[in-house]
Every structure is written in structure tokens, then in C-alpha cells.
Amino acid sequence: MSLEISLLGALISLFFILVLSGTLWWMLHPHAFVTQAAAKARQSVLAVKKIMVPTVGLPHTERSVELACRLGRKQMAEIYLIYILEVPRTMPLGVPLSDAEKEAEAALERATQIVLLHNLPMQKLIHRARVAGDDIAKLAKDMEMDMIVLGIQEEAGSHIDPLNKTANAILKIASCEVIIDKLPSS
Amino acid sequence: MQNQPVAVDNPLPPSPNPPSSSTVKPTELRRDVSIWGSFTWGYADVGADVYVALGLVIGAAQGAAPLAFLVAGIVYILVGLAHTELAAAYPVSGGGQYYTLRGLGDFIGLITGAALLLDYTICISLFAVASAGYINFFFPVIQTYSTSIGPFKDVNLIWAAESLSLIGLLALLNIRGIRESSLFNELIGATDMILETIVVLFGFLFAWKPAMVVTQYNTAFPTTEKFFYAVSVAIISYVGLESISQAAQETRRPASIIPRTSIALIIVVLLFALSFPVLALGILPWDTIAKREGDPVAALAHEIPYIGFLAGHVAAILGATIVLISANTGVMGASRLTYSMGEFQLVSPWFNAVHKKYHTPVRSIIFFCGIAAIQAIFAFLSGKGAMDMLVNMYAFGATLAYLLVFVAFIALRNKDPHAPRPYKVPLNIRAFGMELPVLAIIGLIATGGMLGIVLWTHPLGRIAGPGWVIFWMIAYCLYRKKNKLPLLGNIKRDWEKDHIAILTSAEEFEYLEQYKMALEKKAVTRG
């Protein structure tokens, strides 16, 4: 018996078997079973749609921006970058603080670059307050945040991180979920 | 109360009093269908389509048969995607009837249910008869036997008895429980798929001539009416997807598994449905295949080197098995659908009785297998014309049901946006304050056109099909009137509570939590 194999026929056969086997393999490998408790935990994190991240422009607060972005990436959470300008009670809130504002804008700009790398929606805000912690907690409530992610660093030597006292205030007052990312003193 | 979940291991104690129409508490169907089982419920219809419809479609579409399958296939993809989304979002046993009930109300749900019941009973009878026909390949004496009974001439009593025996066997198998019949489907489905794949691969590699396909397309293009008739016959493979939906309430983790089995089925269906006509027209003249309406695959396989010498036997075994599991899919679909309709008080709860030992809807199985047996008897008494009638009504039921499902699909996207959709049909736009699924709208237009084609090209379908639906509408009105239930209105139902119960029962906890959170958010939004 002489056989003629057409090139097109061979290609169709190859296509047929590849598509068939690939389809069946994909079908037979669904994701693993999830218990109700695990599902509840997963969904409660996926429900976090608005994350506030206070920053002061230091490396550990920028790291907290990255952490917040990773927490919110799957559900495309909106990231709210906030820089609190603490104004001493000896001065009016509206006092010109051009150098501090420039520093705040620069800090928010760096944080913005991190958020943009994750393609997440974002907003940024510079806000003046007497006490940062109280103000962050109040803003979070007013803006209906689901979570606050705050980076702090252990106090070491002469350098004092202003967010440490802020962290205490937020933990006491905030009505939403709070994640404190505390780095050891380097 | 609808869809009250009850663990199978802890069934409800038998009620001392017969349940009233409003207090039916059905025992839940067992979740025994695996991924492969879910897939093969649908695949059964696909394989049967090739064995039963290939000759018919080529006979009508001639050289344009691949095009006819392609046109039907495009509509089929749209139907398939819509069913994938709906079956995953609403993993209950009603399928299209449940979606239309939930999206469009009780009366439309009844019409859809009636159309699907028509298809399932014909599925049982048509494919049981065809299976017996393939078995008779090994007994040529039976093929040629005929007798006269009164005014009925050329009646093949032995073939009829074989067909009725097969229907009885399938009824028993399904009464025993879904585990047994699912295993049956799984084994035969796997075997058949392997054998069909061998035919396709060997055919394309060693016997197929592309020039012959082109020549036949150019020289044997059918008339418009014949072409559309062929398209409407090719459409019968749609019912495969509905079967997956029907098994949803018995499928393990349905919301996760059904999108996969359903999409896999769409792809596999298209592969086989397009491969066979292209292969056939590249090996044999169209009229040769048309003359072998009863065993076109055997005629095709006979021409293939290496396996040709076994062609008759292989094709006969393949045909007998695949059409038998298709008939089995019909038994499953009809009984599960009636179970769902009974729960929702669209038909009498008499159908809801579940077998004490096997937890299967025994009355539905017996009732619809009985109807299928009557259809088969009429088929044998009427000769070839009766088989045409079965195909006509089959196409009518499928296109009517899918048309209504598309309307329900669009309605549910807007009425029930909070239900988690593990799979969502792509291409959606927002306009006029609504979500408009573009593909579903195209599917609605396409199935509407298909229904028009069926009514145009199937004279019996346009009489017998609507007649069947009207029969169920009358039964519905009588039942609802007797029980003082709204005739055209809807019974009040707590869909959200039901949906939570469905997802809990299905152990789809991720989607359950998603749904609960969406409901909480909705409650907060509404204050």
C-alpha cells in the first residue's frame, strides 16, 4: 500500500492533538479546595480596597508604600499617600512652611513612583495637623479607609522617627485595620 | 422554600405528612460528579452528534458541510460561553430553566423548562434507537427484519424491543444513583474520545486529500434552504453544554469546576465537529456519505489505511456506546430538570420524591423514560418520518430554550450583579445605566435567527414543538390554580438566602465569602 501524507493533513493532526491534550490537561487541574475559614481570611484581605499609607520620605516609610501596594495589588486597591505636616501649637496652622512643603512633595513624589510601578489607582495628600497620629486616624475615618499601613523604625542613637509616637496614636484611635511595619534599627 | 440545603449524610427525616406545595423539603442530590464526569455528561451529546448528524448534515449541505458546522459552531460558542457563566454562578440542577426563572420569572421559566424537557426526552428516545441500530451492525438479520401490525407497515419489532430495553436499562441505572451512571459515562466517554481521536489522526495523516474538499465545496454547494436546514441539524450538539449545567447540583465544587469543563467542552466539541466533516469530504464524495446516513463514521473509517479493516466493527462499537451515553444524558437531564421545576412549583411536587435508599428522583426518571419509550414506539410505527419528527422537535426545543437563556443572561447581569461569577463572558459595555454583554446580545440575535430557521425549514418542528410547550403551559396553569398560586406572576422567593445556601452546599467558600461581602456592601449603600 502506497501512502501519501499531505503536509496540511499532518499539520491539522498535530494541531488537533495539541489542542485536545492541552485543553484536557488544563481542565483536569483546577485550583485547590479552600476551607471556609481560609476562604473567609482570603476574602477579607481581598475586600481591602482603600489603603492609606503615611510617609515622611524616609526609607522605611517608602518600604511601607511598597508593602501596601503588594497587599492591594490583586484586588486593585486604591492607595492614598499622605504626608502630615505637623505644625507646633505655638504657630497658626496656616503658617508658611515652604521648605517643609517642598520636602513633603518630594517624599510623595518618590512614593508615587512606587505606586505607579504597580499600576494601582492612587491619590496623594499633604495635610497640616497638630498631632500626626490623631490626624491620620481621623482622615482614615472620614475617607472610609479599609486599612492603614504604617512603616516605623526602632529609635536608635540621636535619630528619632516621628512616626513612632504616631503609631501609638493611630493604634489607639483608628477605626479601620492597621498594619504597623516595624523595622529594626539598622 | 427553595433549594434548602441538606447534607446527604444527614438527610431529612421522612415527614409524617405529605408535603404541601409550599413546604417541600427535598433531600439534596448527592455531589458525586467529578471533573471528568461533568465533562463527559456534555461530551456524550457531542459524540452522538457526529454519529447521528454527520450524514444528515452532509446530505443537506453537501460540499458546504464544514461551513454549516462552522456557522452552527459560532452560535454554539456564544451559547456555550453564556452557559459557562451561568452554570458557574448558579450551580443548581435546573440549568436554563433555573436561569430564566430567576431572571425572567416563573412563567418564562416554565416555558424554558418545557423546551428543555422536550429535548431531553427526545434525546433518550432518539439515541436509544440509534444505539440499538449500531448494535444491530453485528446482527444483520435484525436490520432487515420487518413485520406489519394492523395499519402499520415495515415495523421492526426486534429493533423496537432492543430500544425499549435500553431505555429501561438507563432508567434503572439512573435510579440507582448518579455515582453509578456518572462512572458509566466517564469510562465510555474516555474510550470513545480515544477512538474518535485515532480516526481523526489516522484520517488526516494517511487518507485526507485537501484538493478534494475544495473541489466538493466549489462543485456541490447546496441551495439556501438546504444549507440552513443543515445548520439547524448541526445545532443539536448544543444540548451537551446544558447537560453540564444539569449536573451542577451533583458536581463537586461546581463553581470552580464547571467553567473548566464547560470551556473544555466548547473547544473539544468544535475540534470534533469541524474535523469530521472536513475529513469526510477529503476522503469520500459527499453523496457517498449521504447514502450512509445510518453509519457515516463507519463509511469514513473504512477508507482509512491501517484501521480501515476494522472500520465497521470499530464504528459500530463507537456508535453504540456514544449514543447510549447520550441517551443516558437525556435521562439525567430530564429527571434533574423536573426535580428543579418541582422545587420551584412550576410542576407538581409529585415529581420531587427522592428514592429513600438511592437519593435519586425516581418518579421523574420513570415518567420521562416512559415518555421516551412512547416516542420510540411512535418512531418505529411511523418509519423514517418519525425520526425526522424527532430531529425537528429536538432543534426546536434547543433553539427556543437558548434564546430565552440569552434574555435571562442579560437580565441577570443587571438584576443580580452581586452573585459571584467565577467566569464572566468578555466584552461588556455600560450604556443606558445598564451592563450590556455584547456577546450575549449577538448570541440572542443569532439564536433568534436559528429559531426562525428551524421554524422555516422543519415543518413538523413548528407544529409538534409548540404543541408540547402549550401542553406544559396548560398543566402549569391547572397546577398553579389548584394550589392558589399566581398564574402569570411570581412566587415570592428569597434569592439571596437561596444563593448563600447553594454556595454553602457546594462548598464554594471563596465565592460564598465574596457574595456575603457584596451583600453587606449593598446593605451599607442602601443605608
XYZ file of C-alpha atoms in Angstrom, chain B residues 75 79 111 115 118-119 228-229 231-233 235 238 392-407 443-459 461-463 465-466 469:
52
model
C -23.629 30.186 17.636
C -24.363 29.697 23.824
C -41.561 27.633 29.000
C -38.490 23.237 25.808
C -38.742 18.139 25.069
C -35.085 17.899 24.146
C -29.907 26.361 6.593
C -31.607 23.038 7.238
C -27.136 24.308 10.049
C -30.223 23.708 12.173
C -29.482 19.970 12.380
C -27.186 22.748 16.225
C -25.768 22.421 21.923
C -37.264 18.576 14.094
C -38.561 18.811 17.651
C -35.061 18.449 19.038
C -33.885 21.513 17.125
C -36.987 23.480 18.120
C -36.550 22.769 21.836
C -32.861 23.633 21.840
C -33.138 26.941 19.989
C -36.181 28.122 21.985
C -34.503 27.336 25.304
C -31.226 29.004 24.363
C -32.992 32.095 23.072
C -34.721 32.524 26.445
C -31.481 31.791 28.304
C -29.774 34.675 26.497
C -32.562 37.035 27.554
C -25.992 35.358 20.769
C -29.585 36.451 21.346
C -29.866 37.679 17.778
C -28.139 34.554 16.437
C -30.332 32.095 18.339
C -33.403 34.120 17.374
C -32.326 33.698 13.767
C -31.728 29.993 14.337
C -35.206 29.554 15.803
C -36.566 31.254 12.696
C -34.572 28.850 10.518
C -35.894 25.862 12.458
C -39.482 27.042 12.061
C -38.857 27.731 8.373
C -37.081 24.507 7.475
C -38.718 21.969 9.865
C -42.454 21.671 9.118
C -40.991 21.135 14.367
C -43.188 24.207 14.058
C -46.293 22.193 14.977
C -42.668 21.654 19.241
C -45.050 24.476 20.189
C -44.818 23.656 25.165
